[in-house]
Coordinates of C-alpha atoms and ligand atoms in Angstrom, one line a residue:
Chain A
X1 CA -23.5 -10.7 17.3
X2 CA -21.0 -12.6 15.2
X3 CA -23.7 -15.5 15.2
X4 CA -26.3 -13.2 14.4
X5 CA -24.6 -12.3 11.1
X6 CA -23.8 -16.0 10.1
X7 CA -27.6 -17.1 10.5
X8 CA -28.5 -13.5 8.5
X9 CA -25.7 -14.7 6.2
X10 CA -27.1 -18.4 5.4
X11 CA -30.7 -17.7 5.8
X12 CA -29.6 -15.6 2.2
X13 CA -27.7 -18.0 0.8
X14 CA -31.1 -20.3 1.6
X15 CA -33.2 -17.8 -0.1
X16 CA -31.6 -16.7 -2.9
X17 CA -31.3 -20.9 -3.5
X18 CA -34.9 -21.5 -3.0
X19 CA -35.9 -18.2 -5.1
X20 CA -33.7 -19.9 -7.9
X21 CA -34.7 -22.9 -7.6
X22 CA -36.6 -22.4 -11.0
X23 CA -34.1 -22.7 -13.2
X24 CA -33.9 -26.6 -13.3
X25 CA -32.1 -26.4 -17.0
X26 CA -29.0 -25.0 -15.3
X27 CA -28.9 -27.3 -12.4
X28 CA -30.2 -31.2 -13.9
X29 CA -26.9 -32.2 -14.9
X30 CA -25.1 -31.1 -11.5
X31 CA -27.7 -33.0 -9.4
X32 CA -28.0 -36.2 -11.2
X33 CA -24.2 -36.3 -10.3
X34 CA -24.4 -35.0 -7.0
X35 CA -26.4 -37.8 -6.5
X36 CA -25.0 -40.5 -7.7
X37 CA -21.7 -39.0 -5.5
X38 CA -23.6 -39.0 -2.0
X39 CA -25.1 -41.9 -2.8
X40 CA -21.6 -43.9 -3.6
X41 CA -20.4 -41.7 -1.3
X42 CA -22.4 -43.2 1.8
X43 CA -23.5 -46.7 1.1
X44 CA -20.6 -49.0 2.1
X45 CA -19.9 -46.8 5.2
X46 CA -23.1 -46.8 6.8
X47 CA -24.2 -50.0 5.7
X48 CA -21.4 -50.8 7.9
X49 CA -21.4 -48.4 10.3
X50 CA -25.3 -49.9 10.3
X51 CA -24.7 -53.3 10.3
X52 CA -22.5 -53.3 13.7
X53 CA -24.2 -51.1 15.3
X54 CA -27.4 -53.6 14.9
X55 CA -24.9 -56.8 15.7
X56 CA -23.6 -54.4 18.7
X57 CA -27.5 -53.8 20.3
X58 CA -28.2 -57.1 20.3
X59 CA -25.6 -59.0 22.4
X60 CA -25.9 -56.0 24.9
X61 CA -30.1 -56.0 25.0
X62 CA -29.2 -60.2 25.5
X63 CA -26.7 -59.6 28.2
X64 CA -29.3 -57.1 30.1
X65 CA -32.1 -59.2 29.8
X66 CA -31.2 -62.2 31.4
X67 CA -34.2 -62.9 33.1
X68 CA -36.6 -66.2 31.6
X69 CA -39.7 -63.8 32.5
X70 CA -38.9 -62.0 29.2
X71 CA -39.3 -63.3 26.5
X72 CA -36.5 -63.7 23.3
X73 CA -38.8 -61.9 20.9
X74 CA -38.4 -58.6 22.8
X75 CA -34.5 -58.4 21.8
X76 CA -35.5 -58.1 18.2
X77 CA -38.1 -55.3 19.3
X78 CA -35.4 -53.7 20.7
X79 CA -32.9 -54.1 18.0
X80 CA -34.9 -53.4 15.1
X81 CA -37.2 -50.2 16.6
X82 CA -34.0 -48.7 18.0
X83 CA -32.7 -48.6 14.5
X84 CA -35.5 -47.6 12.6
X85 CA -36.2 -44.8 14.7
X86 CA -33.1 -43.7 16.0
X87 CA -30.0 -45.5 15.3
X88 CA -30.3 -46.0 11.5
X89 CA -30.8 -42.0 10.9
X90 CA -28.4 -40.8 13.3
X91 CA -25.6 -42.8 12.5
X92 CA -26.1 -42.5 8.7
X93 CA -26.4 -38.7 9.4
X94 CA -23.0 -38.8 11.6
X95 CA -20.9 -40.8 9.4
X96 CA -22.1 -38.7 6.3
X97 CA -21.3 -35.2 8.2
X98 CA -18.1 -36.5 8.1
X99 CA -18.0 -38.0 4.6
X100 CA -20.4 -35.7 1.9
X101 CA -19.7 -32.7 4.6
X102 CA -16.1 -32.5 3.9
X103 CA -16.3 -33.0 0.7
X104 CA -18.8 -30.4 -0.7
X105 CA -16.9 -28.0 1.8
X106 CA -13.6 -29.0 0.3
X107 CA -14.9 -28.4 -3.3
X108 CA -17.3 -25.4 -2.7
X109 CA -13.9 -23.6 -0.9
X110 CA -11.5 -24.6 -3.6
X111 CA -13.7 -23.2 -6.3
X112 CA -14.0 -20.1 -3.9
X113 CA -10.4 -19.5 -3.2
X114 CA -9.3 -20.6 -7.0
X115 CA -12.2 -17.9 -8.6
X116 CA -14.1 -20.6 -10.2
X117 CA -17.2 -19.7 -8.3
X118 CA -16.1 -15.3 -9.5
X119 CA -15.9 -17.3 -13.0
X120 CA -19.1 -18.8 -13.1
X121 CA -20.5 -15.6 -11.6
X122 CA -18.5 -13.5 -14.4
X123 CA -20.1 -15.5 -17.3
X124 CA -23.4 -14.8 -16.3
X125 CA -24.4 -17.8 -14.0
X126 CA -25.9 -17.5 -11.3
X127 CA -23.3 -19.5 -8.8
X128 CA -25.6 -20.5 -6.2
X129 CA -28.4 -22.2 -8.4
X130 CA -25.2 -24.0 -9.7
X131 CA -23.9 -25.4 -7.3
X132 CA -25.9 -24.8 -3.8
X133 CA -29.2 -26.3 -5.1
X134 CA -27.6 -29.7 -6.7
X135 CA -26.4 -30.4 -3.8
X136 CA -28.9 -29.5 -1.0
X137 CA -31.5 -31.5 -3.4
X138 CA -29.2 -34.3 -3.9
X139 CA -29.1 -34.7 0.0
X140 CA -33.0 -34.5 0.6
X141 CA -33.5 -37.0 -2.1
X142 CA -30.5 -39.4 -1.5
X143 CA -30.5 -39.6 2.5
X144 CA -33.5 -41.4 2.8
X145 CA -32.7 -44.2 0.6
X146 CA -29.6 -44.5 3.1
X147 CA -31.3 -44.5 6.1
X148 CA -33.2 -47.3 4.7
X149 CA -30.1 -49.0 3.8
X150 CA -28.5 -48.5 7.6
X151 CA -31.7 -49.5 9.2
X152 CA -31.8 -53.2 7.1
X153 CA -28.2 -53.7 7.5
X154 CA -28.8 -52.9 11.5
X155 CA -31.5 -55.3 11.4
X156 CA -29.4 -57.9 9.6
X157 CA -26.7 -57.3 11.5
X158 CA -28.5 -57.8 15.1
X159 CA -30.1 -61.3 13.2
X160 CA -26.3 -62.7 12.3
X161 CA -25.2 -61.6 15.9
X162 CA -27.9 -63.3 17.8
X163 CA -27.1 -66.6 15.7
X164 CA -23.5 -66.1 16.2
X165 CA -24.0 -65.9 19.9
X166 CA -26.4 -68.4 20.3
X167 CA -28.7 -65.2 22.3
X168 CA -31.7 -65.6 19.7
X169 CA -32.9 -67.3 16.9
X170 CA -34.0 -65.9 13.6
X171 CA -37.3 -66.7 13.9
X172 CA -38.1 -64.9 17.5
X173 CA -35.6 -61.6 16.5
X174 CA -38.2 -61.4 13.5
X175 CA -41.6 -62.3 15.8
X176 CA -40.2 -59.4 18.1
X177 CA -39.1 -57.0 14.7
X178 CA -42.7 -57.7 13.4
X179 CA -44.8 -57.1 16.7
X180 CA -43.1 -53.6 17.3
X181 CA -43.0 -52.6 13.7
X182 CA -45.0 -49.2 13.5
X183 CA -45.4 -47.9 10.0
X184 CA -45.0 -44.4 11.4
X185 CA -41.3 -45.4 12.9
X186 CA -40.7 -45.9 9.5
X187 CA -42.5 -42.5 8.5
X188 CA -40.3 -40.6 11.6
X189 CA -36.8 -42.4 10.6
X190 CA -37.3 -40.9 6.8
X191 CA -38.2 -37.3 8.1
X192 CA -35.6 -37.1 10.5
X193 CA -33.1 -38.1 7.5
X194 CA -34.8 -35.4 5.4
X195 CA -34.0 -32.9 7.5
X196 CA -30.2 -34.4 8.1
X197 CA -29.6 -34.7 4.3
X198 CA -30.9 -30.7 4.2
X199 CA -28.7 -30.0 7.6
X200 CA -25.7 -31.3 6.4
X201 CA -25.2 -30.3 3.0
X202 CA -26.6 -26.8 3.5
X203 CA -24.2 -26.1 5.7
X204 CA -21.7 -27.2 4.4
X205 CA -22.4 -25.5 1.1
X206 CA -22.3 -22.3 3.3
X207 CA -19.2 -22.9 4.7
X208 CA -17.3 -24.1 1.3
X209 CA -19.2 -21.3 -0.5
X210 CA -18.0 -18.7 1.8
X211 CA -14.5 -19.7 2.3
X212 CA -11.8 -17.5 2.4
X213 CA -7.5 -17.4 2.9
X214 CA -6.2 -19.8 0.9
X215 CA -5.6 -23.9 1.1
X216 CA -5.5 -23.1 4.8
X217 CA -9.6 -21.2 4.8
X218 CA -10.9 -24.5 2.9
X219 CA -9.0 -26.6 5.8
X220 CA -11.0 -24.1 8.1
X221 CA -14.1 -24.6 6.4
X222 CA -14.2 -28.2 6.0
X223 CA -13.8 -28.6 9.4
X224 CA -16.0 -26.3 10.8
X225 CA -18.5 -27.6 7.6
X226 CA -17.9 -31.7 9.6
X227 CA -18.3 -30.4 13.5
X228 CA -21.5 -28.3 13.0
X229 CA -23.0 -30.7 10.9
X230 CA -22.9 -33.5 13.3
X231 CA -24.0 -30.6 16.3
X232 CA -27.1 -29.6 14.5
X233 CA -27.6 -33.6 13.0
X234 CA -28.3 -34.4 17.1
X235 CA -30.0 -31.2 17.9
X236 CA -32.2 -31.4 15.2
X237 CA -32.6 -35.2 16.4
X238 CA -33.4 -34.3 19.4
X239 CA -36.1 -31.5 18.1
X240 CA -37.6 -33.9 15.6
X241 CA -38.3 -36.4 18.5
X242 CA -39.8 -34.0 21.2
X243 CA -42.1 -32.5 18.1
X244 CA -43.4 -35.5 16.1
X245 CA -43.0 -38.3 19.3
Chain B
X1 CA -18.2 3.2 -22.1
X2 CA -17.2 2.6 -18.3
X3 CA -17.3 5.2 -15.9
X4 CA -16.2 4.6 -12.7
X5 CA -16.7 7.2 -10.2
X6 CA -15.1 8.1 -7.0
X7 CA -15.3 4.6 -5.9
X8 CA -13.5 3.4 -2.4
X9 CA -13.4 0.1 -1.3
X10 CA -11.7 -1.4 1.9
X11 CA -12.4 -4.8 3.9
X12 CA -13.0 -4.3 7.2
X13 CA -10.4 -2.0 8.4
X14 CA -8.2 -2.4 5.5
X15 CA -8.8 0.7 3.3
X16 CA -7.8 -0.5 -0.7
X17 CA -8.3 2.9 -2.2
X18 CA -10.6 5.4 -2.8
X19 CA -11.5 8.7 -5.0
X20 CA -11.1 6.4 -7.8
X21 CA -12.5 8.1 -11.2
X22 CA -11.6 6.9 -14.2
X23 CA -13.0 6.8 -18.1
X24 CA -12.5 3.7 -20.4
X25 CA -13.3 5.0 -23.8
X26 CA -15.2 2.1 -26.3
X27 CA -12.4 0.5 -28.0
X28 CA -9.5 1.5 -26.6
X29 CA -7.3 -0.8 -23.9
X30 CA -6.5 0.7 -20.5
X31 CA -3.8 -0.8 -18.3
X32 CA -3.4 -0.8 -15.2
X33 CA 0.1 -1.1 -13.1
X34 CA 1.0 -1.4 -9.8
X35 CA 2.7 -2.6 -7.0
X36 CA 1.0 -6.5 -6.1
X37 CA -1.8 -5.7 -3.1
X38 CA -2.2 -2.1 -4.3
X39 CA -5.5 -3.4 -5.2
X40 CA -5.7 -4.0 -9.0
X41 CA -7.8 -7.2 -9.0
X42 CA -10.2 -5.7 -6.6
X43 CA -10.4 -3.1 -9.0
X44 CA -11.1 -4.8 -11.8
X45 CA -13.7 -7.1 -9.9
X46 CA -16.0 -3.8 -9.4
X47 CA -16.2 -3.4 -13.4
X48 CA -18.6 -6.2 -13.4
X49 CA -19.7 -5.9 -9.9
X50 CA -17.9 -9.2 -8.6
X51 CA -17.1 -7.1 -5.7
X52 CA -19.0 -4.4 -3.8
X53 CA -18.0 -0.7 -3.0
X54 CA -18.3 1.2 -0.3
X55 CA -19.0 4.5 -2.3
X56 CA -19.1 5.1 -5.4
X57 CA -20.6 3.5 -9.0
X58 CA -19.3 2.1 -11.9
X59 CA -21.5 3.1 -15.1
X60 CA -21.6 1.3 -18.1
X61 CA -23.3 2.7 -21.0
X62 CA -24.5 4.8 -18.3
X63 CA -25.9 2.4 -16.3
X64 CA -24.3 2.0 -12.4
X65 CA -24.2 -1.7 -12.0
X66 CA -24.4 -1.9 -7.9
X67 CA -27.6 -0.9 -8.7
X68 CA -29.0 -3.4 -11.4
X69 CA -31.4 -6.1 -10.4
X70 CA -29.5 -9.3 -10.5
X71 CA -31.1 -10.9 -13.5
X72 CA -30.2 -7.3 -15.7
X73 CA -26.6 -7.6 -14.1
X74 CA -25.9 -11.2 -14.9
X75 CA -27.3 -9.8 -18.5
X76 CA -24.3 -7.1 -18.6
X77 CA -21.6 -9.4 -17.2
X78 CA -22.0 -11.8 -20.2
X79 CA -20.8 -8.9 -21.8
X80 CA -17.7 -8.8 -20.2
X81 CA -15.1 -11.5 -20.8
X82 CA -12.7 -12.1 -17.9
X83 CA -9.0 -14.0 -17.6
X84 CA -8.5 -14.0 -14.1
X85 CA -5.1 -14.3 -12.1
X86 CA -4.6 -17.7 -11.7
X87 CA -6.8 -18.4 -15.0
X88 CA -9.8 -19.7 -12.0
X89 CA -10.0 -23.1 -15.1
X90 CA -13.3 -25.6 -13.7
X91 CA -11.3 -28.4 -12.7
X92 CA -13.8 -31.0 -12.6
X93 CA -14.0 -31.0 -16.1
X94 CA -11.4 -30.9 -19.3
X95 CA -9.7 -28.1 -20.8
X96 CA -11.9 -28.4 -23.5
X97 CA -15.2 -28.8 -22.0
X98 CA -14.0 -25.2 -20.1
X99 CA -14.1 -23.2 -23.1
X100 CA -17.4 -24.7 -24.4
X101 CA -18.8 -24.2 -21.4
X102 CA -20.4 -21.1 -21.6
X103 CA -21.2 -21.8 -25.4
X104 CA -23.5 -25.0 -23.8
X105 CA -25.5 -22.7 -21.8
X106 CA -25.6 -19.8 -23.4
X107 CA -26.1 -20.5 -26.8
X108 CA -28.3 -23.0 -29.1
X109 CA -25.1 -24.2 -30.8
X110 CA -25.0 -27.4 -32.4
X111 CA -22.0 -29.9 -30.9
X112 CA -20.2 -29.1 -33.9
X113 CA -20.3 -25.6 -33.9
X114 CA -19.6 -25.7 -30.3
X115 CA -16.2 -28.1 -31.2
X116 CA -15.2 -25.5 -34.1
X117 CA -15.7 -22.5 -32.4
X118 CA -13.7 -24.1 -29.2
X119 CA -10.8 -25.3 -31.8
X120 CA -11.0 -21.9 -33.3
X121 CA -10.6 -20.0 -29.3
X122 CA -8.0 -22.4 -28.5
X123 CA -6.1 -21.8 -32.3
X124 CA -6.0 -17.9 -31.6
X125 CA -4.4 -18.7 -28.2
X126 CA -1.9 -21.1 -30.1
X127 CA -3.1 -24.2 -28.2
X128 CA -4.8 -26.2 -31.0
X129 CA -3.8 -29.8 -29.5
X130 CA -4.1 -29.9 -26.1
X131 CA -8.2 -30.2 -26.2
X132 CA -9.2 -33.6 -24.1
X133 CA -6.0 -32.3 -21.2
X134 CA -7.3 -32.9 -18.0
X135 CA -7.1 -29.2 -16.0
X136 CA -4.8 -30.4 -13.7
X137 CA -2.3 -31.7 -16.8
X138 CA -1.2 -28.4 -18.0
X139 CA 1.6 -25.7 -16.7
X140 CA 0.7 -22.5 -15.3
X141 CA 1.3 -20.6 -18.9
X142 CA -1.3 -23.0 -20.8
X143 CA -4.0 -22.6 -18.1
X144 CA -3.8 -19.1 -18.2
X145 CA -4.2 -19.6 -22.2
X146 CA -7.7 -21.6 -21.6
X147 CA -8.4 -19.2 -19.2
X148 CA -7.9 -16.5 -22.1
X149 CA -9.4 -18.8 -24.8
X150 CA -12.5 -19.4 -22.5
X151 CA -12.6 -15.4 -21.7
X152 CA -13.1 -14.8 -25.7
X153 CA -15.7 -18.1 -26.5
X154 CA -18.8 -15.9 -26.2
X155 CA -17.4 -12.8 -28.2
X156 CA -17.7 -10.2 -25.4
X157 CA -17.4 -6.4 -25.9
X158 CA -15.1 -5.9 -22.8
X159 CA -12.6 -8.0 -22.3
X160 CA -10.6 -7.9 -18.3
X161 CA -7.4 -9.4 -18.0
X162 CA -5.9 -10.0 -15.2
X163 CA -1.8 -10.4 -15.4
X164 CA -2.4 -11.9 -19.2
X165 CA 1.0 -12.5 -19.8
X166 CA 2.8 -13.0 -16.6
X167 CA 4.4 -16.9 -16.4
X168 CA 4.6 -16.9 -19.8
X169 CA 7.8 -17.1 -22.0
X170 CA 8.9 -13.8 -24.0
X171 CA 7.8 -15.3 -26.9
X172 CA 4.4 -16.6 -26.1
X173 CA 4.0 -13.3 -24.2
X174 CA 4.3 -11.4 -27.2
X175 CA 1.7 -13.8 -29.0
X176 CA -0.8 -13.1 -26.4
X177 CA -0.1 -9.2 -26.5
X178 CA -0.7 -9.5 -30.2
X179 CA -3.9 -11.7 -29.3
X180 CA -5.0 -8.5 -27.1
X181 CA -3.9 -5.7 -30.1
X182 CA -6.1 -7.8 -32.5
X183 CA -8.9 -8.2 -30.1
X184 CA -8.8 -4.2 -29.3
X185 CA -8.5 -3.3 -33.1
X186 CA -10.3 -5.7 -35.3
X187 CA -13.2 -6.4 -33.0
X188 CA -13.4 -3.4 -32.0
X189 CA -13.2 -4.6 -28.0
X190 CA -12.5 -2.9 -25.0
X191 CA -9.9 -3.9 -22.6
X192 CA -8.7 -3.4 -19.3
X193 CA -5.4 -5.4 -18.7
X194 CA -3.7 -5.1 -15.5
X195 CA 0.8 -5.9 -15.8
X196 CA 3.8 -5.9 -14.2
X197 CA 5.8 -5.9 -17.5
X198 CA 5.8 -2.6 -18.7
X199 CA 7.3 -3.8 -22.3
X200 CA 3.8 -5.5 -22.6
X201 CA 2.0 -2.3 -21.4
X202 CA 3.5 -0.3 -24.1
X203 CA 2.6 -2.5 -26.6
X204 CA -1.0 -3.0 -26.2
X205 CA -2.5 0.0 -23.9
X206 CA -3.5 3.6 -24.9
X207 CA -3.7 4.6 -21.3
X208 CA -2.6 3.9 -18.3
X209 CA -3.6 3.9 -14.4
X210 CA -1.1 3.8 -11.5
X211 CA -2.5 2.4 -8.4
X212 CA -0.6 3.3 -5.6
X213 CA -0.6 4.7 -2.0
X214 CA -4.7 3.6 -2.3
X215 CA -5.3 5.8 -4.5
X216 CA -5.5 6.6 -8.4
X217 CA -2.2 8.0 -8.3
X218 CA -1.3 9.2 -11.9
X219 CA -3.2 8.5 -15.3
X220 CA -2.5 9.1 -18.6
X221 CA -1.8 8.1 -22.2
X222 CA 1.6 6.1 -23.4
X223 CA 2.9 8.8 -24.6
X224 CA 2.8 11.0 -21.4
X225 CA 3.8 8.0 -19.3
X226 CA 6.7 8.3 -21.6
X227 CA 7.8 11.8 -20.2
X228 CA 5.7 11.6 -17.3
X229 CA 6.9 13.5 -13.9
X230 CA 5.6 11.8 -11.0
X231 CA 8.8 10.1 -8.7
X232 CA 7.1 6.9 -7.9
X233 CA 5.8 6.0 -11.2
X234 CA 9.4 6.6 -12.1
X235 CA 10.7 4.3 -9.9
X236 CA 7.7 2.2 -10.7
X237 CA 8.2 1.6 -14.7
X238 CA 12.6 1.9 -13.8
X239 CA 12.2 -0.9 -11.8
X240 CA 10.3 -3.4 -13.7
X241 CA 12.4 -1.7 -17.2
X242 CA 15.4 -3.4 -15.3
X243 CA 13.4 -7.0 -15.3
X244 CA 14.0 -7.3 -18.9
Ligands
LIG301 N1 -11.6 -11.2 -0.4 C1 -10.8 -10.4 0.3 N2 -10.9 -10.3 1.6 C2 -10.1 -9.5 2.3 N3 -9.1 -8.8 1.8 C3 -8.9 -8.9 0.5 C4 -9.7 -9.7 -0.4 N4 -9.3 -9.6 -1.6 C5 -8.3 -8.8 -1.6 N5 -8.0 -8.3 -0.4 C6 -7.0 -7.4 0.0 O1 -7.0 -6.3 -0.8 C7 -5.7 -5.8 -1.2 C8 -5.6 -5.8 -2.7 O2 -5.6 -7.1 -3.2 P1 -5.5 -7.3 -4.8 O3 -5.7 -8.8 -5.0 O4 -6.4 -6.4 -5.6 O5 -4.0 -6.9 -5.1 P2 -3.2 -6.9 -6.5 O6 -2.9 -5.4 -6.8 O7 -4.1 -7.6 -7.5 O8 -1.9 -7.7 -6.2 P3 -1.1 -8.7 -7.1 O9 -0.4 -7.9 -8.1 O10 -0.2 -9.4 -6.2 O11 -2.2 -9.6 -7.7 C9 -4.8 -6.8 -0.5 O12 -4.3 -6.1 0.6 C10 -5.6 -8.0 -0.2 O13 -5.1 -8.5 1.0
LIG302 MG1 -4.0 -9.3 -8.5

């Protein structure tokens, strides 16, 4: 029941977004901002985050295949599908849950708990177009460009680790990369981080925006905000896959 | 004119008040005094439909705003000026930039009409140089100033305050009670200012409303709250006489 009311609840929090949406005036300034934030945000952490996890899949794709029958190549296949399909999106969207998550919770429930957001509502604004939209469309546009970023810091990070360890050269991690490089990988990684950019920042716009208590409801929020956007990151993972695969 | 009529609100179990009727004449400033969680912010939150009833309306100019479209209620709360309790100052951006805030969006004002209409705001609320302040650089009495300064910017024709003048030293106290006569006389605004310091209720209100035991529990004018018989408004206005 209670579940019920919070889908009913952010389903009109969506709407009311979406049927304001229109008035781009009020909102240009917020989510030129709110982009350059996510973006500055998120790059050195899951470029990172990216980079090892590349370095990490191939000594362990090396160390499974040791048989001669196989060819080096295909541990560069491995590496560099893995991350543009999977990897790069998942772990951006993980590591950003975490990161723009708790902070649009954090500021959404502080302006909630402090009256900014009765104040901008008081003056006429309409709160949601204000601050709701900037940052949903910030996410849609800015979590693509980081995907890309994780996938070719994966990729160079699974390079430098196969020099490092001797497993594979440069030149057969990239005949491998090439061979199994699909254009629609590519096409699948930046949908699935799409839908993780509007996941994770819609939700935790609802939870900031709907905070309530006191310094303690914004702790509250900003939690819940980090835990159910890394749920619904790998269920909508997992959805996205059994759809478009 | 507001009207509010027989208005209850409670969330969840928690019953507020209810019956609540009450008349706010143009031009005159109503107070309103009680005990803190008898429910005067709520209250004043459903004059421009921040908050919901349960029953009841609240007309102005005869029109019940729970049941305006949203784009004709956002039009009649940019009527309404609002200081709120703990000022509610945008604290990503400066002092400054919070009073011409509404002036950017609302208005075709150039940026120097913007900066002498701010100067003038923040000159009325005796804050002339404090402009470029981060939010987070001023004491509790100067944000609720900006709050004040930034309530005013627009030239609304009601004005809610919310606990004006409490955190604030005698003296800047009366300057902001004076701020609120002028507004009420000169400009002909309306107010509703909600106090615990009766000697600042006297001063600026021609009526008064005591919220207590969730209800509307006595109202009247200054003169009859003067001689008024009513035991816990007594004991109400005796305790926070003794404050002084
Ligand atoms: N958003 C809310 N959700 C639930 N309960 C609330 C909410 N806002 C106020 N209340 C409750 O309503 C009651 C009245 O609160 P209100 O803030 O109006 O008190 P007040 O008279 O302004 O007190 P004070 O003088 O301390 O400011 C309190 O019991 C409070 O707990
Ligand atoms: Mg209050």
């Amino acid at each position: 029941m209670q579940l019920f009311l919070e889908i009913g609840k952010y389903s009109r929090l969506l709407y009311e977004a979406i049927r304001s949406a229109t008035e781009f005036k009020t909102y240009r300034k917020n989510l030129f901002s709110e982009m350059v934030k996510t973006g500055t945000d998120s790059l050195g952490i899951v470029s990172v985050a990216g980079f090892f996890t590349g370095a990490v899949l191939t000594i362990q794709t090396s160390y499974q295949f040791t048989s001669a029958l196989i060819p080096k190549s295909t541990i560069g296949a491995i590496t560099s599908q893995s991350m543009i399909i999977e990897l790069a999106a998942v772990i951006s969207g993980l590591v950003l849950s975490g990161r723009v998550g708790a902070r649009i919770a954090t500021e959404l429930g502080n302006m909630r708990v402090s009256e900014q957001i009765d104040a901008l509502e008081s003056m006429g604004f309409n709160s949601v177009t204000f601050l709701v939209i900037p940052r949903v469309v910030a996410g849609i546009l800015t979590f693509p460009i980081i995907y890309i970023a994780a996938a070719i810091s994966g990729i160079t990070g699974g390079v430098l680790a196969g020099i490092m360890t001797g497993s594979v050269t440069v030149h057969e991690f990239m005949e491998g990369a090439r061979m199994f490089f699909f254009p629609w990988d590519v096409a699948f990684g930046i949908i699935k981080s799409f839908v993780f950019g509007f996941v994770i920042t819609s939700i935790s716009c609802y939870q900031g925006y709907f905070a309530s208590g006191g310094a303690e409801g914004v702790g509250h929020a900003t939690t819940r905000a980090t835990v159910l956007s890394c749920i619904y990151v790998l269920l909508s993972s997992f959805l996205l896959a059994a759809i478009l695969l | 004119m507001i009207e509010i009529k027989n208005l209850k609100k409670s969330f969840g179990d928690n019953l507020v008040w209810e019956n609540v009727n009450l008349t706010i004449e143009d031009g005159t400033t109503l107070a309103i005094v009680g005990k803190s969680g008898c429910g005067k912010s709520v209250l004043l939150k459903h004059l421009n439909a921040l908050l919901y009833p349960d029953e009841g309306e609240v007309l102005i100019k005869g029109r019940n705003v729970f049941q305006l479209s949203y784009v004709d209620l956002r039009i009649v709360r940019q009527k309404f000026g609002v200081l709120f309790q703990g000022a509610a100052l945008f604290d990503s951006i400066s002092a400054f930039e919070n009073i011409a805030f509404p002036l950017r969006y609302f208005t075709s004002k150039t940026e120097k009409e913007i900066r002498s209409r701010v100067m003038d705001c923040l000159e009325m609320v005796n804050l002339s140089n404090i402009g470029n302040k981060g939010t987070s650089e001023l004491s509790g009495g100067m944000r609720k100033r900006v709050g004040l300064a930034r309530a005013i910017v627009l030239e609304p024709e009601y004005l809610l305050y919310d606990e004006p003048t409490s955190g604030l030293d005698p003296e800047t106290s009366d300057e902001i009670n004076d701020l609120i006569i002028h507004m009420t006389k000169n400009l002909s605004i309306t107010s509703v200012v909600i106090s615990h310091d009766m000697h600042s209720v006297l001063r600026v209100a021609e009526h008064v409303v005591f919220l207590d035991e969730q209800k509307l529990s006595w109202q009247g004018s200054i003169d009859e709250l003067r001689v008024a018989d009513h035991k816990r408004l007594k004991e109400f206005t005796k305790a926070s006489e003794y404050q002084i």
